[in-house]
Coordinates of C-alpha atoms and ligand atoms in Angstrom, one line a residue:
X1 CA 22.9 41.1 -13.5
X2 CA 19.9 42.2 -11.3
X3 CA 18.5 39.2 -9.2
X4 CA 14.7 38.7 -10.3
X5 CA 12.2 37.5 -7.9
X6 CA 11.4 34.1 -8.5
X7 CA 8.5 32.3 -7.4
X8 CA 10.3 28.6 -7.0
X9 CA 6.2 27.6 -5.9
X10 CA 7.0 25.8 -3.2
X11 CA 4.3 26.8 -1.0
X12 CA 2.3 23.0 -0.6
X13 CA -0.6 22.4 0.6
X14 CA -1.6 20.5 3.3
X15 CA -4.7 18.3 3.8
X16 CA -6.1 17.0 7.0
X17 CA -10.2 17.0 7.5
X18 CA -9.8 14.6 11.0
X19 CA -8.2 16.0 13.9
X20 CA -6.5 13.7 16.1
X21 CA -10.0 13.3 18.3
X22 CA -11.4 12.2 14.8
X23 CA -13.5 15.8 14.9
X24 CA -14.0 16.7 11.4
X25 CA -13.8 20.0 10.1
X26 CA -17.3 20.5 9.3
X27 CA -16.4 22.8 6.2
X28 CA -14.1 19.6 4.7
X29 CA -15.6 16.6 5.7
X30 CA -16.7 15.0 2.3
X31 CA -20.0 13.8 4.3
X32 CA -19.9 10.1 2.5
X33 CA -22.9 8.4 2.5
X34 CA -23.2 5.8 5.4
X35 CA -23.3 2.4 3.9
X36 CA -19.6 3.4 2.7
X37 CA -18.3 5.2 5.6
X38 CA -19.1 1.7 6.9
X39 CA -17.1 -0.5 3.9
X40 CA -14.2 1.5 4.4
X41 CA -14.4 0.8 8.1
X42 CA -14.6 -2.5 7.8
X43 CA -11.8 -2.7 5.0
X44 CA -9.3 -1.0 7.2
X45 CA -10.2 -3.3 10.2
X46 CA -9.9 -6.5 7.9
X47 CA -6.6 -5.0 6.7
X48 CA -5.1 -4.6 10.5
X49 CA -6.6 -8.5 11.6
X50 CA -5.2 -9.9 8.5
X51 CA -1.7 -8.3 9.0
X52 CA -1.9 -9.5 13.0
X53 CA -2.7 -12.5 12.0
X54 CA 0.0 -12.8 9.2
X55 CA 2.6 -12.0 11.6
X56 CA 1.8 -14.9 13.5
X57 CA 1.4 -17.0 11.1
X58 CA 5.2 -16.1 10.1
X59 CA 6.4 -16.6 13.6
X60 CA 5.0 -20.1 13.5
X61 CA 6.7 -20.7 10.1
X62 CA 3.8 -20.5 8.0
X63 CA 3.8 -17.2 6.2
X64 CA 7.1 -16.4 4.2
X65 CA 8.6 -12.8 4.9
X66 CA 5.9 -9.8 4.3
X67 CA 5.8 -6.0 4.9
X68 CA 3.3 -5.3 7.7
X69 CA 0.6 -2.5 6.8
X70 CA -0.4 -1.4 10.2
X71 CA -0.6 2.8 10.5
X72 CA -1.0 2.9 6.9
X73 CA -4.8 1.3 6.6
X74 CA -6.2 4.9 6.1
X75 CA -3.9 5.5 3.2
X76 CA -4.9 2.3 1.2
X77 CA -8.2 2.2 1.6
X78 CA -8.8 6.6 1.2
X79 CA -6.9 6.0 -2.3
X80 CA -8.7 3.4 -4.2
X81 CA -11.9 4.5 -2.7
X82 CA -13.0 7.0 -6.1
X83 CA -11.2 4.6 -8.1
X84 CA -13.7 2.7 -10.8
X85 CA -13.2 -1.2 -11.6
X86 CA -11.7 -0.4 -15.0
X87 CA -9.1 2.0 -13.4
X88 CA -5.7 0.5 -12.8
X89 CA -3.7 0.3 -9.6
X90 CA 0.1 -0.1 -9.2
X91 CA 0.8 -1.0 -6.0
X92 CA 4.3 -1.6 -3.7
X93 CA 4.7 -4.3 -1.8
X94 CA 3.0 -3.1 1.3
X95 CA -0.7 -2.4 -0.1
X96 CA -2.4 -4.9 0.8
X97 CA -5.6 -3.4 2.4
X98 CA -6.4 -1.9 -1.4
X99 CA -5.8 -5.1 -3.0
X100 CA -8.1 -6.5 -1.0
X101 CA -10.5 -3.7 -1.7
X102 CA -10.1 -3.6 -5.3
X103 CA -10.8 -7.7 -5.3
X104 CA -8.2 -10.1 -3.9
X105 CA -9.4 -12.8 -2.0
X106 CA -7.6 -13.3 1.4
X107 CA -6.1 -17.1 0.8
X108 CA -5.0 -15.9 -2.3
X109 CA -2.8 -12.9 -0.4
X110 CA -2.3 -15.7 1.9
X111 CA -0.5 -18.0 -1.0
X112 CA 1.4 -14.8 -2.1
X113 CA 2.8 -14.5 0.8
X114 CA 3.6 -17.9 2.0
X115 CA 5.6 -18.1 -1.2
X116 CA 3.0 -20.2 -3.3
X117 CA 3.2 -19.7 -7.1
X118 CA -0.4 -19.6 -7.9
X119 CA -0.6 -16.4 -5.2
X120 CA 0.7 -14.8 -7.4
X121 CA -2.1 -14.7 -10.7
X122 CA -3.8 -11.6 -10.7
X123 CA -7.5 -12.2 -9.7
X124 CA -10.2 -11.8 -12.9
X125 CA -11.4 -8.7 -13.1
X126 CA -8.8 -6.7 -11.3
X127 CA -7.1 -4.0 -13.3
X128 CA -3.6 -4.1 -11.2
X129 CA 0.0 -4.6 -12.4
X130 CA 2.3 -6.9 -10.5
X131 CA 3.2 -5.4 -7.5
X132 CA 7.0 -4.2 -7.4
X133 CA 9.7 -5.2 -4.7
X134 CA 12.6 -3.8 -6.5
X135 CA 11.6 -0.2 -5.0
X136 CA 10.8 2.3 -7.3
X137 CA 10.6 0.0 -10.3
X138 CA 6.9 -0.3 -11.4
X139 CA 6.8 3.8 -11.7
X140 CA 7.8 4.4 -14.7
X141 CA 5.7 1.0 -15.9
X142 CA 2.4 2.8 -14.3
X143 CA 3.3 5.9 -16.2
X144 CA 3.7 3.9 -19.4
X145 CA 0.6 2.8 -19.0
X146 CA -1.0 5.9 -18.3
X147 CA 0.3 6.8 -21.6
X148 CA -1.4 3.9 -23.3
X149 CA -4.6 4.9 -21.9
X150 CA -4.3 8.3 -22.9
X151 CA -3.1 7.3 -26.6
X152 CA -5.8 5.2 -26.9
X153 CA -8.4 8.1 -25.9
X154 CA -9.3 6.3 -22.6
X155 CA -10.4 8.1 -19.6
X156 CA -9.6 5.3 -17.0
X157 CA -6.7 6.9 -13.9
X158 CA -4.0 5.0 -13.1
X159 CA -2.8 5.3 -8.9
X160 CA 0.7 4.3 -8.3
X161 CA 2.0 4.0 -4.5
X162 CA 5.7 3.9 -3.4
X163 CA 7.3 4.9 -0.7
X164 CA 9.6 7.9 1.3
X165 CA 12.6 5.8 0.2
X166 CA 11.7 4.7 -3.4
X167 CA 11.7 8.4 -3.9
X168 CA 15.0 8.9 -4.0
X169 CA 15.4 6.9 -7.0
X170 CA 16.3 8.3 -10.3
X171 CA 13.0 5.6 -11.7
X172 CA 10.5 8.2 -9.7
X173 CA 12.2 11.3 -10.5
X174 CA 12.1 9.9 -14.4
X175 CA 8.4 9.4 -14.3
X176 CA 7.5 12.4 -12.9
X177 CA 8.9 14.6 -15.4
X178 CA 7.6 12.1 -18.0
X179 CA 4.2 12.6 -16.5
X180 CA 4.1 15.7 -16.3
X181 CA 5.3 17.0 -19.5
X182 CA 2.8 14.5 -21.1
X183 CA 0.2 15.0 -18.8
X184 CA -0.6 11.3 -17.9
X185 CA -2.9 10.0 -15.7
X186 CA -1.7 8.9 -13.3
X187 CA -1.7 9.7 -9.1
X188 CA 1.5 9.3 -7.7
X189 CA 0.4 7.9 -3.9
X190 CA 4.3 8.5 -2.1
X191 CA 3.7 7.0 1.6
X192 CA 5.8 8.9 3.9
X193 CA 5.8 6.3 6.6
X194 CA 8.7 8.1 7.9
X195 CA 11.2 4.9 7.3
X196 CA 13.1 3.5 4.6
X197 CA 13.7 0.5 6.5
X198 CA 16.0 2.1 8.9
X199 CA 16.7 5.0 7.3
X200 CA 14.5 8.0 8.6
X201 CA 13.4 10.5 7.0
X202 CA 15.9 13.4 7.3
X203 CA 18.4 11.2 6.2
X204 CA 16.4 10.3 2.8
X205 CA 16.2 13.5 1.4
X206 CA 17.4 17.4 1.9
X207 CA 13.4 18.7 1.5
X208 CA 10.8 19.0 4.6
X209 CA 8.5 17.7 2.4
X210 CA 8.3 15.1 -0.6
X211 CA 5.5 17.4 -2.1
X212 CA 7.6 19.8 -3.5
X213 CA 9.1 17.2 -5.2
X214 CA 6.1 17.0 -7.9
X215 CA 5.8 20.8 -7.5
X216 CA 9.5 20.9 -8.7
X217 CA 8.1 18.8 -11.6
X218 CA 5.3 21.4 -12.3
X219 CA 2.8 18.6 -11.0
X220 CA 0.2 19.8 -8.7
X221 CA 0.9 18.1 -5.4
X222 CA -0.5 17.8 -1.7
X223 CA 0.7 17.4 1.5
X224 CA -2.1 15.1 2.8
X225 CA -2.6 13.2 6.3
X226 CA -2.2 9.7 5.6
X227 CA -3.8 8.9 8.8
X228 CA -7.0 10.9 8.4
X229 CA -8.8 8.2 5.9
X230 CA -11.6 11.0 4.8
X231 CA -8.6 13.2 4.1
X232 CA -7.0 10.5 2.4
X233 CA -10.5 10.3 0.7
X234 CA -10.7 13.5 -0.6
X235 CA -7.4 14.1 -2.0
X236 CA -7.4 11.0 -4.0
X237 CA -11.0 12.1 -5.4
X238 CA -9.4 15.4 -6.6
X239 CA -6.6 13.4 -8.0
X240 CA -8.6 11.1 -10.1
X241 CA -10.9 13.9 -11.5
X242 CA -8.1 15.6 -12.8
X243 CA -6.7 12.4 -14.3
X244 CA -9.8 11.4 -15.5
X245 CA -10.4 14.9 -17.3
X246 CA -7.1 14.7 -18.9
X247 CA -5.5 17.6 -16.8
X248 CA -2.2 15.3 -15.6
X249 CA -1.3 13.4 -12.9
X250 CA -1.2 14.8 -9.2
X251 CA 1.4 14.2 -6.3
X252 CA 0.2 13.0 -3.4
X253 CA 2.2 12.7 -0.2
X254 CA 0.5 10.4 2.7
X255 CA 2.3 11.7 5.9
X256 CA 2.1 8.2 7.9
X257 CA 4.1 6.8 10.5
X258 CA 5.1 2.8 9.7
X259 CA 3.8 1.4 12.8
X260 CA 5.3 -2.5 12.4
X261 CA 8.6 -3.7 11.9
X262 CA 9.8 -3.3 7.9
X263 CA 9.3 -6.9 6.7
X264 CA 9.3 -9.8 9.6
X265 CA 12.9 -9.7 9.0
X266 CA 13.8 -6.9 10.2
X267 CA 13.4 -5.7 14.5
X268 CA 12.9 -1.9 14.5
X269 CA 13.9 -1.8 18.0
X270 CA 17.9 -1.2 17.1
X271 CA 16.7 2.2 15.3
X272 CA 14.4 4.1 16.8
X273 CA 12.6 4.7 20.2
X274 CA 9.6 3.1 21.7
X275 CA 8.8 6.5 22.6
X276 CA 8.4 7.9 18.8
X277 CA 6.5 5.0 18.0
X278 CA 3.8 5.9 21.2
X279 CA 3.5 9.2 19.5
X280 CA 2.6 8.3 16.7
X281 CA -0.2 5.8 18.3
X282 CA -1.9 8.9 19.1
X283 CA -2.9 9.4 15.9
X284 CA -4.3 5.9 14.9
X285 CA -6.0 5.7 11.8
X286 CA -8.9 3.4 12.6
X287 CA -9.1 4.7 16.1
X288 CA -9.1 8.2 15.0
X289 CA -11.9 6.8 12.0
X290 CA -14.1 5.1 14.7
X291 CA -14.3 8.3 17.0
X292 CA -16.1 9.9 13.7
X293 CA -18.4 7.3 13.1
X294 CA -19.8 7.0 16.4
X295 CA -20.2 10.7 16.6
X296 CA -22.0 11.1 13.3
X297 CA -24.1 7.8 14.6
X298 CA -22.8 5.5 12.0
X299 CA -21.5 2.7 14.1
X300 CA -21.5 2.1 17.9
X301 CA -19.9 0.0 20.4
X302 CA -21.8 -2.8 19.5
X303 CA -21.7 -2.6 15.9
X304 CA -17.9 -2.2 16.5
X305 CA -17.4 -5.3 18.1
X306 CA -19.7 -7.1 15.4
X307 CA -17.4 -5.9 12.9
X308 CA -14.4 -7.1 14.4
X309 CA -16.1 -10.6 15.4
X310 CA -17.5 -11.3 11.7
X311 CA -13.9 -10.0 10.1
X312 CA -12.2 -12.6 12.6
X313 CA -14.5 -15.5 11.4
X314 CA -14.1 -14.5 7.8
X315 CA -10.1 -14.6 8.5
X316 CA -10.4 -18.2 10.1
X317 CA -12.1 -19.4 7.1
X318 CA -9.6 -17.4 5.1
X319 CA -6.7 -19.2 6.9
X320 CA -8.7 -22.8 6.5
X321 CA -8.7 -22.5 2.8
X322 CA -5.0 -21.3 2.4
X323 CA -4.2 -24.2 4.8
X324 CA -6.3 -26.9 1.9
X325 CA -4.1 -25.3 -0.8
X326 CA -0.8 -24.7 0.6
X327 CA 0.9 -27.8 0.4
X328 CA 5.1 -27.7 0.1
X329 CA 5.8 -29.2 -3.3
X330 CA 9.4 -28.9 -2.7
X331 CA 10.0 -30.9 -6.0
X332 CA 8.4 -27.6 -8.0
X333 CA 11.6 -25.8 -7.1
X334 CA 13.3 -25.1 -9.5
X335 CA 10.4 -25.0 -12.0
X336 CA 9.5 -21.5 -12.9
X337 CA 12.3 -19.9 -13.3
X338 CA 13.7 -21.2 -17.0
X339 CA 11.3 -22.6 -19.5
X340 CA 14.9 -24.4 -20.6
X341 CA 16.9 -24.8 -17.5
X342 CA 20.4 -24.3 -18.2
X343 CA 22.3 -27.1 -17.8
X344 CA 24.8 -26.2 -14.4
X345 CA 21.0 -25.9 -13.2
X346 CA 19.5 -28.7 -14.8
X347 CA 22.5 -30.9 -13.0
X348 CA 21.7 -29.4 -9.5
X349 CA 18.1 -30.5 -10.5
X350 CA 19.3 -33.5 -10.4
X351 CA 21.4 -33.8 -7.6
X352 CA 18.7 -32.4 -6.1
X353 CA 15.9 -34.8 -6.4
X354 CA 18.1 -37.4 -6.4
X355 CA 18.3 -36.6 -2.7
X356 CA 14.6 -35.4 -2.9
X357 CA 13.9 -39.6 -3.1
X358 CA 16.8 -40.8 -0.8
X359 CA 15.0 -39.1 2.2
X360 CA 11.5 -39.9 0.7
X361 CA 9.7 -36.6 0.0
Ligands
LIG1 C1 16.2 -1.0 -6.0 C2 16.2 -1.6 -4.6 N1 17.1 -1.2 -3.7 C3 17.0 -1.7 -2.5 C4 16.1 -2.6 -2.1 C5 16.0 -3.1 -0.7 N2 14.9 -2.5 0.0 C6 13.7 -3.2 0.2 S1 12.6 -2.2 0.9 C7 13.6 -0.9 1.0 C8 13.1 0.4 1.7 C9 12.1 1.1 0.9 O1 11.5 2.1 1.7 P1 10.3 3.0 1.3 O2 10.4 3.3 -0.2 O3 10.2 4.1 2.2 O4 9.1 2.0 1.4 P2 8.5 1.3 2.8 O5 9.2 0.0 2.9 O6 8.8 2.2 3.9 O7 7.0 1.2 2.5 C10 14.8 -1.2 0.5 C11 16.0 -0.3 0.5 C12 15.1 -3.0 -3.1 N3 14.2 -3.9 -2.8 N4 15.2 -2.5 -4.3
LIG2 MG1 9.1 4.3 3.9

């Protein structure tokens, strides 16, 4: 049989508006009006104080194990930027610059994290599903509910993030195709942060880039980078319209660089270099953002450092109010797990606060 040229479409395109001096290319930049250049500054500077100051918090006990954001700030807070209030978001476990965006109050996030049951009620208001640690699990969920919207002849988006690992998983590769064919509405967000924990990148996956993974799905997809906020910006806007019109979902894939350790459990030190992670540095998201702003005359030095001083004080009152709220109520253990506790686990109950009163708590 004669071969026939076949066009596999795997030619992606790449997205980057910010070059690593934060010049913007002038025929790209999406020239955003100033009062929210300045939100999304502040947003992605509240996100990297409340993540320092959540690490500390966990090394003095008083944060339970959480995924640090810090490289990925551009990413969040470019994504949910064209998203409207009734949209929905589907976040992973390491989004929380956009939840705090799209309406979570910090000592909430705080309680989440610390382990605190009531952390975990969505806020009013806030059109997000439960974020997923079981990785690539809430994909197919945001897709089903893309699906609902689009039965019921809404015109509300659904954005879904999840990472270079979680797409690897047969629950991504599902939704895809489902999304596709269907033409949902949904904007799959995959942050390439380069790491699956410690698995890097080449070992994840055989392609050079995970957007020709929605091209292989006949999704339109973009190689976008995820540390170039107005990039970010812009690809999510294009996303979302095309949603919103009921033209399908889009592939997005953030190229980012995980700057933190995984969780506070893990020490990235054993895997990879010091070096690599100084390279990466270079192209700081909020750095990168800043050196825009001042040149358009947005924000200067002194507005800078205002910024930073009032998002300190607004984290310290943050922390105060978690501190009120989270007290240990070690007797609430096994509480919420059965509403009728089996009875091997009603006996440790037992045993359990039987020893609760012998030592008085
Ligand atoms: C189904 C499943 N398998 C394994 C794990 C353990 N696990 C937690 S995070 C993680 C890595 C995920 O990496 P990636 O999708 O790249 O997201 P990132 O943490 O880099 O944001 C793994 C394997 C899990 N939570 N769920
Ligand atoms: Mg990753």
């Amino acid at each position: 049989m004669p071969r026939e040229p076949f066009d596999v479409g795997l030619v992606v395109e790449s997205l980057s508006i910010l070059d690593e001096q934060g010049r913007a290319d002038e025929s790209l930049d999406p020239k955003l009006p100033a009062d929210v250049l300045r939100r999304m500054h502040r947003a992605m500077v509240l996100t990297r104080k409340l993540d320092e100051r959540m690490i500390m918090m966990q090394r003095q006990g008083q944060m339970g194990t959480f995924a640090p954001n810090r490289g990925q700030e551009a990413i969040q807070i470019g994504s949910v930027l064209p998203l409207r209030k009734d949209d929905w978001y589907s976040p992973s476990y390491r989004s929380f610059g956009a939840q705090l965006w799209r309406g979570w109050a910090i000592d909430q996030l705080l309680l989440l994290w610390a382990g605190y049951f009531e952390g975990f009620a969505l806020p009013d208001g806030v059109n997000e599903m439960p974020m997923s640690i079981v990785i690539g699990s809430h994909v197919p969920v945001a897709v089903g509910l893309g699906m609902a919207i689009h039965y019921r002849g809404g015109d509300q988006v659904v954005l879904v993030n999840f990472g270079d690992g979680a797409s690897s998983e047969g629950d991504v590769s599902e939704s895809l195709n489902f999304a596709a064919v269907y033409k949902a509405p949904v904007i799959f967000l995959c942050e390439n942060n380069q790491y699956a924990i410690s698995t890097p990148f080449e070992r994840q996956t055989g392609v050079k880039t995970l957007a020709q993974r929605g091209v292989g799905f006949g999704i339109p997809s973009l190689r976008v980078d995820g540390n170039d906020v107005l990039a970010m910006a812009a690809a999510s806007r294009e996303a979302v319209d095309r949603a919103r019109s009921h033209k399908g979902p889009t592939f997005i894939e953030a190229v980012t660089y995980r700057m933190e350790m995984h969780t506070t459990a893990d020490d990235p030190k054993v895997y990879r270099s010091d070096d690599e992670v100084r390279q990466w540095e270079r192209k700081d998201p909020i750095a990168r953002f800043e050196k825009y702003l001042k040149a358009r005359k947005v924000l200067d030095d002194r507005d800078i450092a205002a910024v930073s001083d009032e998002i300190e004080e607004e984290l310290r009152l943050a922390r105060d109010r978690f501190s009120a709220r989270a007290v240990q109520r070690p007797r609430e253990v096994f509480d919420f797990h059965y509403e009728t506790l089996p009875p091997d686990l009603a006996e440790q109950k037992a045993e359990y606060l039987a020893k609760l009163d012998r030592c008085g708590a």
